[in-house]
Amino acid sequence: MERKRYKIAVLGGTGAQGMGLALRLAAAGHEVTVGSRQAERARAAAAQLSERLGGRTIAGAANRSAAGAAEIVVLTVPYAAQQATVQEVRGQLDDKILVDATVPLVPPKVSVVQLPNGESAVAAVQRLLGDKVRVVSAFQNVSAQHLGELDHEVDCDVLICGDDQAAREVVVGLCQDIGLRGIHAGPIGNSAAVEALTSVLIAINRRYKVAGAGIRITGIGKK
Amino acid sequence: MERKRYKIAVLGGTGAQGMGLALRLAAAGHEVTVGSRQAERARAAAAQLSERLGGRTIAGAANRSAAGAAEIVVLTVPYAAQQATVQEVRGQLDDKILVDATVPLVPPKVSVVQLPNGESAVAAVQRLLGDKVRVVSAFQNVSAQHLGELDHEVDCDVLICGDDQAAREVVVGLCQDIGLRGIHAGPIGNSAAVEALTSVLIAINRRYKVAGAGIRITGIGKK
């Protein structure tokens, strides 16, 4: 079955996680625009990524403009910038899917679980945006470094939380497009587990002196 | 290297998770006592388990007595009974390791993450007990059913959280004894991620119509 080709904006696409996702999504045939607060920076990152892709081109634009033109908006900013970025683009998100990869890490103790108000940071975004925007949380546990290496098979599942099952299903499809296994993990509030798990993975990276510990779900058939 | 043989009390050892752990720990050569609020029930469960083990014997006793005689106390009660059980045995825990497997599930919505006060239930136990007791959280993600089948290789890692590294190391050893891989996952507060993950695994069980979804950590070498 041929998959749908989406217009996707990756906000925070100048960071390592955003660049890795933009690269893989574009390589899979999606029409990708990298977003940043400054259009200049977005275009510079986009040019750099396009060069790595050979034939395909990634565009760059300011966040609002990138989000406005997209069907799916992916958010990959640091936690400190999450709320501000959402506020910046909220007028552009109605009836779209917002895929939020934000992990509420609180430097310097990034290996310690510190959920804001004891709950998922992405669930707070869903509340802020209301029912018109279908918020899906994903990609928090995937190593940015591994994402950026196109030839590297990423040995990590993507736990996908969201209150709208059809929106989750779209993100499961995006995962498949870029060589990852996406797994339905329940409503948006369950993202608390996934966000918290990232701090555990950082703790494991330190303890075992590795760079990109990940997770696999077992018992549901072949990975 | 020959491993140390511990005296271990499994409180809540009449439930499925506790019986599975008691069975495997006894089969590995540890001296296991099943604890329950009622000594009678504990002894009945112990007799049933001993029968399955052939040569080895598991004892049964009331919680206080079981905890008092043990070097390591394992807690496998439902969340609703966690605080009461800890209060019941707290005088017996000083200078010991308390391995708490409690998952703060809130029926009927057990597939929805609901952390009490937005934090780990086990971290609250460590605060309650103070520094004299070394609390370690473990086993929350392991299927009780799989634990109970001695011939079944459990395809699930055990994430181990605790503020005392030596105590965590002892629990890593216990995991190894019973055929599981234990992984250091940071301080006791990080148990929030592991406890929350159990609800995600229940959501996955339902969504994918399986019985015992588990997790594996990738990127740290052979499982």
mmCIF file with all atom_site columns, C-alpha atoms in Angstrom, chain A residues 14-214:
data_model
loop_
_atom_site.group_PDB
_atom_site.id
_atom_site.type_symbol
_atom_site.label_atom_id
_atom_site.label_alt_id
_atom_site.label_comp_id
_atom_site.label_asym_id
_atom_site.label_entity_id
_atom_site.label_seq_id
_atom_site.pdbx_PDB_ins_code
_atom_site.Cartn_x
_atom_site.Cartn_y
_atom_site.Cartn_z
_atom_site.occupancy
_atom_site.B_iso_or_equiv
_atom_site.pdbx_formal_charge
_atom_site.auth_seq_id
_atom_site.auth_comp_id
_atom_site.auth_asym_id
_atom_site.auth_atom_id
_atom_site.pdbx_PDB_model_num
ATOM 1   C CA . THR A 1 14  ? 17.488  23.199 14.004 1.00 0.00 ? 14  THR A CA 1
ATOM 2   C CA . GLY A 1 15  ? 18.178  20.978 17.032 1.00 0.00 ? 15  GLY A CA 1
ATOM 3   C CA . ALA A 1 16  ? 19.597  17.473 16.824 1.00 0.00 ? 16  ALA A CA 1
ATOM 4   C CA . GLN A 1 17  ? 16.286  15.647 17.364 1.00 0.00 ? 17  GLN A CA 1
ATOM 5   C CA . GLY A 1 18  ? 14.416  17.874 14.913 1.00 0.00 ? 18  GLY A CA 1
ATOM 6   C CA . MET A 1 19  ? 17.102  17.602 12.256 1.00 0.00 ? 19  MET A CA 1
ATOM 7   C CA . GLY A 1 20  ? 17.144  13.824 12.567 1.00 0.00 ? 20  GLY A CA 1
ATOM 8   C CA . LEU A 1 21  ? 13.363  13.567 12.231 1.00 0.00 ? 21  LEU A CA 1
ATOM 9   C CA . ALA A 1 22  ? 13.251  16.084 9.355  1.00 0.00 ? 22  ALA A CA 1
ATOM 10  C CA . LEU A 1 23  ? 15.936  14.139 7.529  1.00 0.00 ? 23  LEU A CA 1
ATOM 11  C CA . ARG A 1 24  ? 14.198  10.782 7.889  1.00 0.00 ? 24  ARG A CA 1
ATOM 12  C CA . LEU A 1 25  ? 10.738  12.127 7.078  1.00 0.00 ? 25  LEU A CA 1
ATOM 13  C CA . ALA A 1 26  ? 12.032  13.833 3.931  1.00 0.00 ? 26  ALA A CA 1
ATOM 14  C CA . ALA A 1 27  ? 13.996  10.761 2.910  1.00 0.00 ? 27  ALA A CA 1
ATOM 15  C CA . ALA A 1 28  ? 10.714  8.806  3.207  1.00 0.00 ? 28  ALA A CA 1
ATOM 16  C CA . GLY A 1 29  ? 9.084   11.151 0.707  1.00 0.00 ? 29  GLY A CA 1
ATOM 17  C CA . HIS A 1 30  ? 7.247   13.632 2.918  1.00 0.00 ? 30  HIS A CA 1
ATOM 18  C CA . GLU A 1 31  ? 7.325   17.351 2.138  1.00 0.00 ? 31  GLU A CA 1
ATOM 19  C CA . VAL A 1 32  ? 9.249   18.739 5.110  1.00 0.00 ? 32  VAL A CA 1
ATOM 20  C CA . THR A 1 33  ? 9.762   22.306 6.307  1.00 0.00 ? 33  THR A CA 1
ATOM 21  C CA . VAL A 1 34  ? 12.093  23.025 9.178  1.00 0.00 ? 34  VAL A CA 1
ATOM 22  C CA . GLY A 1 35  ? 10.783  25.733 11.511 1.00 0.00 ? 35  GLY A CA 1
ATOM 23  C CA . SER A 1 36  ? 12.692  27.994 13.874 1.00 0.00 ? 36  SER A CA 1
ATOM 24  C CA . ARG A 1 37  ? 12.039  31.272 15.688 1.00 0.00 ? 37  ARG A CA 1
ATOM 25  C CA . GLN A 1 38  ? 14.310  32.899 13.122 1.00 0.00 ? 38  GLN A CA 1
ATOM 26  C CA . ALA A 1 39  ? 13.619  32.138 9.460  1.00 0.00 ? 39  ALA A CA 1
ATOM 27  C CA . GLU A 1 40  ? 17.317  32.566 8.675  1.00 0.00 ? 40  GLU A CA 1
ATOM 28  C CA . ARG A 1 41  ? 18.373  29.819 11.041 1.00 0.00 ? 41  ARG A CA 1
ATOM 29  C CA . ALA A 1 42  ? 15.644  27.531 9.724  1.00 0.00 ? 42  ALA A CA 1
ATOM 30  C CA . ARG A 1 43  ? 16.798  28.060 6.139  1.00 0.00 ? 43  ARG A CA 1
ATOM 31  C CA . ALA A 1 44  ? 20.427  27.411 7.063  1.00 0.00 ? 44  ALA A CA 1
ATOM 32  C CA . ALA A 1 45  ? 19.505  24.119 8.757  1.00 0.00 ? 45  ALA A CA 1
ATOM 33  C CA . ALA A 1 46  ? 17.261  23.185 5.828  1.00 0.00 ? 46  ALA A CA 1
ATOM 34  C CA . ALA A 1 47  ? 20.069  23.826 3.327  1.00 0.00 ? 47  ALA A CA 1
ATOM 35  C CA . GLN A 1 48  ? 22.422  21.674 5.348  1.00 0.00 ? 48  GLN A CA 1
ATOM 36  C CA . LEU A 1 49  ? 19.889  18.835 5.515  1.00 0.00 ? 49  LEU A CA 1
ATOM 37  C CA . SER A 1 50  ? 18.984  19.104 1.826  1.00 0.00 ? 50  SER A CA 1
ATOM 38  C CA . GLU A 1 51  ? 22.630  18.698 0.943  1.00 0.00 ? 51  GLU A CA 1
ATOM 39  C CA . ARG A 1 52  ? 22.738  15.415 2.857  1.00 0.00 ? 52  ARG A CA 1
ATOM 40  C CA . LEU A 1 53  ? 19.683  14.157 1.002  1.00 0.00 ? 53  LEU A CA 1
ATOM 41  C CA . GLY A 1 54  ? 20.927  14.640 -2.538 1.00 0.00 ? 54  GLY A CA 1
ATOM 42  C CA . GLY A 1 55  ? 17.774  14.685 -4.633 1.00 0.00 ? 55  GLY A CA 1
ATOM 43  C CA . ARG A 1 56  ? 15.195  15.829 -2.104 1.00 0.00 ? 56  ARG A CA 1
ATOM 44  C CA . THR A 1 57  ? 14.832  19.327 -0.709 1.00 0.00 ? 57  THR A CA 1
ATOM 45  C CA . ILE A 1 58  ? 13.851  20.423 2.780  1.00 0.00 ? 58  ILE A CA 1
ATOM 46  C CA . ALA A 1 59  ? 12.508  23.962 3.161  1.00 0.00 ? 59  ALA A CA 1
ATOM 47  C CA . GLY A 1 60  ? 13.097  26.376 6.041  1.00 0.00 ? 60  GLY A CA 1
ATOM 48  C CA . ALA A 1 61  ? 10.772  29.014 7.487  1.00 0.00 ? 61  ALA A CA 1
ATOM 49  C CA . ALA A 1 62  ? 9.809   30.851 10.645 1.00 0.00 ? 62  ALA A CA 1
ATOM 50  C CA . ASN A 1 63  ? 7.722   28.694 13.016 1.00 0.00 ? 63  ASN A CA 1
ATOM 51  C CA . ARG A 1 64  ? 4.347   30.359 12.295 1.00 0.00 ? 64  ARG A CA 1
ATOM 52  C CA . SER A 1 65  ? 4.762   30.195 8.577  1.00 0.00 ? 65  SER A CA 1
ATOM 53  C CA . ALA A 1 66  ? 6.023   26.594 8.678  1.00 0.00 ? 66  ALA A CA 1
ATOM 54  C CA . ALA A 1 67  ? 3.131   25.495 10.893 1.00 0.00 ? 67  ALA A CA 1
ATOM 55  C CA . GLY A 1 68  ? 0.575   27.361 8.784  1.00 0.00 ? 68  GLY A CA 1
ATOM 56  C CA . ALA A 1 69  ? 1.530   25.557 5.589  1.00 0.00 ? 69  ALA A CA 1
ATOM 57  C CA . ALA A 1 70  ? 1.739   22.093 7.168  1.00 0.00 ? 70  ALA A CA 1
ATOM 58  C CA . GLU A 1 71  ? -0.799  19.299 7.642  1.00 0.00 ? 71  GLU A CA 1
ATOM 59  C CA . ILE A 1 72  ? 1.157   17.808 10.526 1.00 0.00 ? 72  ILE A CA 1
ATOM 60  C CA . VAL A 1 73  ? 3.278   19.861 12.938 1.00 0.00 ? 73  VAL A CA 1
ATOM 61  C CA . VAL A 1 74  ? 6.083   18.187 14.871 1.00 0.00 ? 74  VAL A CA 1
ATOM 62  C CA . LEU A 1 75  ? 7.438   19.932 17.969 1.00 0.00 ? 75  LEU A CA 1
ATOM 63  C CA . THR A 1 76  ? 11.030  19.159 18.974 1.00 0.00 ? 76  THR A CA 1
ATOM 64  C CA . VAL A 1 77  ? 12.062  22.140 21.089 1.00 0.00 ? 77  VAL A CA 1
ATOM 65  C CA . PRO A 1 78  ? 13.683  21.999 24.529 1.00 0.00 ? 78  PRO A CA 1
ATOM 66  C CA . TYR A 1 79  ? 11.182  21.879 27.382 1.00 0.00 ? 79  TYR A CA 1
ATOM 67  C CA . ALA A 1 80  ? 11.948  25.484 28.371 1.00 0.00 ? 80  ALA A CA 1
ATOM 68  C CA . ALA A 1 81  ? 10.717  26.630 24.932 1.00 0.00 ? 81  ALA A CA 1
ATOM 69  C CA . GLN A 1 82  ? 7.689   24.323 24.649 1.00 0.00 ? 82  GLN A CA 1
ATOM 70  C CA . GLN A 1 83  ? 4.948   26.632 25.922 1.00 0.00 ? 83  GLN A CA 1
ATOM 71  C CA . ALA A 1 84  ? 6.278   29.708 24.105 1.00 0.00 ? 84  ALA A CA 1
ATOM 72  C CA . THR A 1 85  ? 6.513   27.841 20.805 1.00 0.00 ? 85  THR A CA 1
ATOM 73  C CA . VAL A 1 86  ? 3.008   26.447 21.172 1.00 0.00 ? 86  VAL A CA 1
ATOM 74  C CA . GLN A 1 87  ? 1.694   29.954 21.908 1.00 0.00 ? 87  GLN A CA 1
ATOM 75  C CA . GLU A 1 88  ? 3.542   31.291 18.852 1.00 0.00 ? 88  GLU A CA 1
ATOM 76  C CA . VAL A 1 89  ? 1.867   28.853 16.449 1.00 0.00 ? 89  VAL A CA 1
ATOM 77  C CA . ARG A 1 90  ? -1.441  28.051 18.138 1.00 0.00 ? 90  ARG A CA 1
ATOM 78  C CA . GLY A 1 91  ? -3.492  29.935 15.565 1.00 0.00 ? 91  GLY A CA 1
ATOM 79  C CA . GLN A 1 92  ? -2.067  27.656 12.880 1.00 0.00 ? 92  GLN A CA 1
ATOM 80  C CA . LEU A 1 93  ? -2.900  24.311 14.482 1.00 0.00 ? 93  LEU A CA 1
ATOM 81  C CA . ASP A 1 94  ? -6.686  23.934 14.310 1.00 0.00 ? 94  ASP A CA 1
ATOM 82  C CA . ASP A 1 95  ? -7.825  20.629 12.825 1.00 0.00 ? 95  ASP A CA 1
ATOM 83  C CA . LYS A 1 96  ? -4.226  19.483 12.503 1.00 0.00 ? 96  LYS A CA 1
ATOM 84  C CA . ILE A 1 97  ? -2.147  16.900 14.307 1.00 0.00 ? 97  ILE A CA 1
ATOM 85  C CA . LEU A 1 98  ? 0.518   18.264 16.643 1.00 0.00 ? 98  LEU A CA 1
ATOM 86  C CA . VAL A 1 99  ? 3.171   15.633 17.317 1.00 0.00 ? 99  VAL A CA 1
ATOM 87  C CA . ASP A 1 100 ? 4.928   16.739 20.478 1.00 0.00 ? 100 ASP A CA 1
ATOM 88  C CA . ALA A 1 101 ? 8.289   15.150 21.278 1.00 0.00 ? 101 ALA A CA 1
ATOM 89  C CA . THR A 1 102 ? 9.010   17.390 24.250 1.00 0.00 ? 102 THR A CA 1
ATOM 90  C CA . VAL A 1 103 ? 10.689  15.839 27.269 1.00 0.00 ? 103 VAL A CA 1
ATOM 91  C CA . PRO A 1 104 ? 10.450  17.853 30.493 1.00 0.00 ? 104 PRO A CA 1
ATOM 92  C CA . LEU A 1 105 ? 14.124  17.597 31.389 1.00 0.00 ? 105 LEU A CA 1
ATOM 93  C CA . VAL A 1 106 ? 15.197  20.059 34.057 1.00 0.00 ? 106 VAL A CA 1
ATOM 94  C CA . PRO A 1 107 ? 18.940  20.757 33.717 1.00 0.00 ? 107 PRO A CA 1
ATOM 95  C CA . PRO A 1 108 ? 21.314  20.035 35.278 1.00 0.00 ? 108 PRO A CA 1
ATOM 96  C CA . LYS A 1 109 ? 19.618  16.928 36.705 1.00 0.00 ? 109 LYS A CA 1
ATOM 97  C CA . VAL A 1 110 ? 18.430  15.496 33.396 1.00 0.00 ? 110 VAL A CA 1
ATOM 98  C CA . SER A 1 111 ? 18.861  11.908 34.587 1.00 0.00 ? 111 SER A CA 1
ATOM 99  C CA . VAL A 1 112 ? 16.328  12.469 37.374 1.00 0.00 ? 112 VAL A CA 1
ATOM 100 C CA . VAL A 1 113 ? 12.594  12.213 36.659 1.00 0.00 ? 113 VAL A CA 1
ATOM 101 C CA . GLN A 1 114 ? 11.023  15.631 37.249 1.00 0.00 ? 114 GLN A CA 1
ATOM 102 C CA . LEU A 1 115 ? 7.537   15.754 35.746 1.00 0.00 ? 115 LEU A CA 1
ATOM 103 C CA . PRO A 1 116 ? 6.090   19.278 35.793 1.00 0.00 ? 116 PRO A CA 1
ATOM 104 C CA . ASN A 1 117 ? 3.197   19.315 38.302 1.00 0.00 ? 117 ASN A CA 1
ATOM 105 C CA . GLY A 1 118 ? 3.621   15.540 38.425 1.00 0.00 ? 118 GLY A CA 1
ATOM 106 C CA . GLU A 1 119 ? 2.123   15.032 35.001 1.00 0.00 ? 119 GLU A CA 1
ATOM 107 C CA . SER A 1 120 ? 2.900   14.839 31.304 1.00 0.00 ? 120 SER A CA 1
ATOM 108 C CA . ALA A 1 121 ? 4.182   18.070 29.732 1.00 0.00 ? 121 ALA A CA 1
ATOM 109 C CA . VAL A 1 122 ? 2.411   17.130 26.502 1.00 0.00 ? 122 VAL A CA 1
ATOM 110 C CA . ALA A 1 123 ? -0.925  16.586 28.264 1.00 0.00 ? 123 ALA A CA 1
ATOM 111 C CA . ALA A 1 124 ? -0.657  20.192 29.454 1.00 0.00 ? 124 ALA A CA 1
ATOM 112 C CA . VAL A 1 125 ? -0.252  21.271 25.825 1.00 0.00 ? 125 VAL A CA 1
ATOM 113 C CA . GLN A 1 126 ? -3.385  19.336 24.825 1.00 0.00 ? 126 GLN A CA 1
ATOM 114 C CA . ARG A 1 127 ? -5.332  21.140 27.556 1.00 0.00 ? 127 ARG A CA 1
ATOM 115 C CA . LEU A 1 128 ? -3.950  24.505 26.456 1.00 0.00 ? 128 LEU A CA 1
ATOM 116 C CA . LEU A 1 129 ? -4.878  23.957 22.825 1.00 0.00 ? 129 LEU A CA 1
ATOM 117 C CA . GLY A 1 130 ? -8.303  22.420 23.360 1.00 0.00 ? 130 GLY A CA 1
ATOM 118 C CA . ASP A 1 131 ? -10.179 19.897 21.270 1.00 0.00 ? 131 ASP A CA 1
ATOM 119 C CA . LYS A 1 132 ? -9.575  21.529 17.880 1.00 0.00 ? 132 LYS A CA 1
ATOM 120 C CA . VAL A 1 133 ? -5.973  20.306 17.871 1.00 0.00 ? 133 VAL A CA 1
ATOM 121 C CA . ARG A 1 134 ? -5.208  16.598 18.026 1.00 0.00 ? 134 ARG A CA 1
ATOM 122 C CA . VAL A 1 135 ? -2.079  16.325 20.139 1.00 0.00 ? 135 VAL A CA 1
ATOM 123 C CA . VAL A 1 136 ? -0.024  13.146 19.939 1.00 0.00 ? 136 VAL A CA 1
ATOM 124 C CA . SER A 1 137 ? 3.127   12.522 21.959 1.00 0.00 ? 137 SER A CA 1
ATOM 125 C CA . ALA A 1 138 ? 5.935   10.520 20.345 1.00 0.00 ? 138 ALA A CA 1
ATOM 126 C CA . PHE A 1 139 ? 9.695   10.157 19.783 1.00 0.00 ? 139 PHE A CA 1
ATOM 127 C CA . GLN A 1 140 ? 10.786  11.120 23.332 1.00 0.00 ? 140 GLN A CA 1
ATOM 128 C CA . ASN A 1 141 ? 12.853  7.979  23.841 1.00 0.00 ? 141 ASN A CA 1
ATOM 129 C CA . VAL A 1 142 ? 14.640  7.910  20.501 1.00 0.00 ? 142 VAL A CA 1
ATOM 130 C CA . SER A 1 143 ? 18.294  8.943  20.447 1.00 0.00 ? 143 SER A CA 1
ATOM 131 C CA . ALA A 1 144 ? 18.751  12.103 18.371 1.00 0.00 ? 144 ALA A CA 1
ATOM 132 C CA . GLN A 1 145 ? 22.142  10.864 17.279 1.00 0.00 ? 145 GLN A CA 1
ATOM 133 C CA . HIS A 1 146 ? 20.759  7.601  15.937 1.00 0.00 ? 146 HIS A CA 1
ATOM 134 C CA . LEU A 1 147 ? 17.941  9.435  14.138 1.00 0.00 ? 147 LEU A CA 1
ATOM 135 C CA . GLY A 1 148 ? 20.490  11.601 12.357 1.00 0.00 ? 148 GLY A CA 1
ATOM 136 C CA . GLU A 1 149 ? 22.412  8.654  10.970 1.00 0.00 ? 149 GLU A CA 1
ATOM 137 C CA . LEU A 1 150 ? 20.239  7.589  8.062  1.00 0.00 ? 150 LEU A CA 1
ATOM 138 C CA . ASP A 1 151 ? 21.999  4.250  7.608  1.00 0.00 ? 151 ASP A CA 1
ATOM 139 C CA . HIS A 1 152 ? 21.637  3.408  11.284 1.00 0.00 ? 152 HIS A CA 1
ATOM 140 C CA . GLU A 1 153 ? 18.817  1.091  12.245 1.00 0.00 ? 153 GLU A CA 1
ATOM 141 C CA . VAL A 1 154 ? 17.309  2.698  15.336 1.00 0.00 ? 154 VAL A CA 1
ATOM 142 C CA . ASP A 1 155 ? 16.887  -0.030 17.956 1.00 0.00 ? 155 ASP A CA 1
ATOM 143 C CA . CYS A 1 156 ? 14.080  1.715  19.814 1.00 0.00 ? 156 CYS A CA 1
ATOM 144 C CA . ASP A 1 157 ? 10.285  1.590  19.731 1.00 0.00 ? 157 ASP A CA 1
ATOM 145 C CA . VAL A 1 158 ? 8.193   4.760  19.723 1.00 0.00 ? 158 VAL A CA 1
ATOM 146 C CA . LEU A 1 159 ? 5.452   4.845  22.366 1.00 0.00 ? 159 LEU A CA 1
ATOM 147 C CA . ILE A 1 160 ? 2.589   6.922  21.005 1.00 0.00 ? 160 ILE A CA 1
ATOM 148 C CA . CYS A 1 161 ? 0.051   8.551  23.316 1.00 0.00 ? 161 CYS A CA 1
ATOM 149 C CA . GLY A 1 162 ? -2.952  10.654 22.377 1.00 0.00 ? 162 GLY A CA 1
ATOM 150 C CA . ASP A 1 163 ? -6.672  10.924 22.995 1.00 0.00 ? 163 ASP A CA 1
ATOM 151 C CA . ASP A 1 164 ? -7.519  10.596 19.287 1.00 0.00 ? 164 ASP A CA 1
ATOM 152 C CA . GLN A 1 165 ? -6.936  7.105  17.982 1.00 0.00 ? 165 GLN A CA 1
ATOM 153 C CA . ALA A 1 166 ? -6.955  8.091  14.297 1.00 0.00 ? 166 ALA A CA 1
ATOM 154 C CA . ALA A 1 167 ? -4.298  10.735 14.958 1.00 0.00 ? 167 ALA A CA 1
ATOM 155 C CA . ARG A 1 168 ? -2.181  8.161  16.796 1.00 0.00 ? 168 ARG A CA 1
ATOM 156 C CA . GLU A 1 169 ? -2.595  5.845  13.824 1.00 0.00 ? 169 GLU A CA 1
ATOM 157 C CA . VAL A 1 170 ? -1.206  8.526  11.475 1.00 0.00 ? 170 VAL A CA 1
ATOM 158 C CA . VAL A 1 171 ? 1.868   8.821  13.697 1.00 0.00 ? 171 VAL A CA 1
ATOM 159 C CA . VAL A 1 172 ? 2.265   5.027  13.787 1.00 0.00 ? 172 VAL A CA 1
ATOM 160 C CA . GLY A 1 173 ? 2.389   5.307  9.984  1.00 0.00 ? 173 GLY A CA 1
ATOM 161 C CA . LEU A 1 174 ? 5.023   8.070  10.078 1.00 0.00 ? 174 LEU A CA 1
ATOM 162 C CA . CYS A 1 175 ? 7.138   5.874  12.339 1.00 0.00 ? 175 CYS A CA 1
ATOM 163 C CA . GLN A 1 176 ? 6.874   3.014  9.887  1.00 0.00 ? 176 GLN A CA 1
ATOM 164 C CA . ASP A 1 177 ? 7.892   5.364  7.053  1.00 0.00 ? 177 ASP A CA 1
ATOM 165 C CA . ILE A 1 178 ? 11.134  6.219  8.826  1.00 0.00 ? 178 ILE A CA 1
ATOM 166 C CA . GLY A 1 179 ? 12.040  2.724  9.954  1.00 0.00 ? 179 GLY A CA 1
ATOM 167 C CA . LEU A 1 180 ? 10.696  2.811  13.493 1.00 0.00 ? 180 LEU A CA 1
ATOM 168 C CA . ARG A 1 181 ? 7.996   0.771  15.198 1.00 0.00 ? 181 ARG A CA 1
ATOM 169 C CA . GLY A 1 182 ? 5.276   2.979  16.658 1.00 0.00 ? 182 GLY A CA 1
ATOM 170 C CA . ILE A 1 183 ? 3.119   1.484  19.409 1.00 0.00 ? 183 ILE A CA 1
ATOM 171 C CA . HIS A 1 184 ? -0.257  2.718  20.684 1.00 0.00 ? 184 HIS A CA 1
ATOM 172 C CA . ALA A 1 185 ? 0.354   3.503  24.355 1.00 0.00 ? 185 ALA A CA 1
ATOM 173 C CA . GLY A 1 186 ? -2.945  4.993  25.488 1.00 0.00 ? 186 GLY A CA 1
ATOM 174 C CA . PRO A 1 187 ? -4.360  8.460  26.134 1.00 0.00 ? 187 PRO A CA 1
ATOM 175 C CA . ILE A 1 188 ? -2.278  11.626 26.199 1.00 0.00 ? 188 ILE A CA 1
ATOM 176 C CA . GLY A 1 189 ? -1.815  11.485 29.971 1.00 0.00 ? 189 GLY A CA 1
ATOM 177 C CA . ASN A 1 190 ? 0.110   8.222  29.583 1.00 0.00 ? 190 ASN A CA 1
ATOM 178 C CA . SER A 1 191 ? 2.830   10.292 27.980 1.00 0.00 ? 191 SER A CA 1
ATOM 179 C CA . ALA A 1 192 ? 3.977   10.943 31.568 1.00 0.00 ? 192 ALA A CA 1
ATOM 180 C CA . ALA A 1 193 ? 5.478   7.445  31.555 1.00 0.00 ? 193 ALA A CA 1
ATOM 181 C CA . VAL A 1 194 ? 7.249   8.000  28.262 1.00 0.00 ? 194 VAL A CA 1
ATOM 182 C CA . GLU A 1 195 ? 8.601   11.425 29.167 1.00 0.00 ? 195 GLU A CA 1
ATOM 183 C CA . ALA A 1 196 ? 9.827   10.152 32.537 1.00 0.00 ? 196 ALA A CA 1
ATOM 184 C CA . LEU A 1 197 ? 11.429  7.172  30.848 1.00 0.00 ? 197 LEU A CA 1
ATOM 185 C CA . THR A 1 198 ? 13.766  9.487  28.949 1.00 0.00 ? 198 THR A CA 1
ATOM 186 C CA . SER A 1 199 ? 15.409  10.526 32.223 1.00 0.00 ? 199 SER A CA 1
ATOM 187 C CA . VAL A 1 200 ? 15.772  6.850  33.100 1.00 0.00 ? 200 VAL A CA 1
ATOM 188 C CA . LEU A 1 201 ? 17.433  6.214  29.721 1.00 0.00 ? 201 LEU A CA 1
ATOM 189 C CA . ILE A 1 202 ? 19.844  9.103  30.381 1.00 0.00 ? 202 ILE A CA 1
ATOM 190 C CA . ALA A 1 203 ? 20.616  7.585  33.792 1.00 0.00 ? 203 ALA A CA 1
ATOM 191 C CA . ILE A 1 204 ? 21.261  4.256  32.061 1.00 0.00 ? 204 ILE A CA 1
ATOM 192 C CA . ASN A 1 205 ? 23.500  5.900  29.446 1.00 0.00 ? 205 ASN A CA 1
ATOM 193 C CA . ARG A 1 206 ? 25.626  7.308  32.263 1.00 0.00 ? 206 ARG A CA 1
ATOM 194 C CA . ARG A 1 207 ? 25.672  4.188  34.406 1.00 0.00 ? 207 ARG A CA 1
ATOM 195 C CA . TYR A 1 208 ? 26.543  1.841  31.538 1.00 0.00 ? 208 TYR A CA 1
ATOM 196 C CA . LYS A 1 209 ? 28.712  4.331  29.611 1.00 0.00 ? 209 LYS A CA 1
ATOM 197 C CA . VAL A 1 210 ? 26.716  4.106  26.398 1.00 0.00 ? 210 VAL A CA 1
ATOM 198 C CA . ALA A 1 211 ? 25.348  6.823  24.137 1.00 0.00 ? 211 ALA A CA 1
ATOM 199 C CA . GLY A 1 212 ? 21.876  5.818  23.037 1.00 0.00 ? 212 GLY A CA 1
ATOM 200 C CA . ALA A 1 213 ? 20.014  3.378  25.279 1.00 0.00 ? 213 ALA A CA 1
ATOM 201 C CA . GLY A 1 214 ? 16.486  2.800  24.015 1.00 0.00 ? 214 GLY A CA 1
#
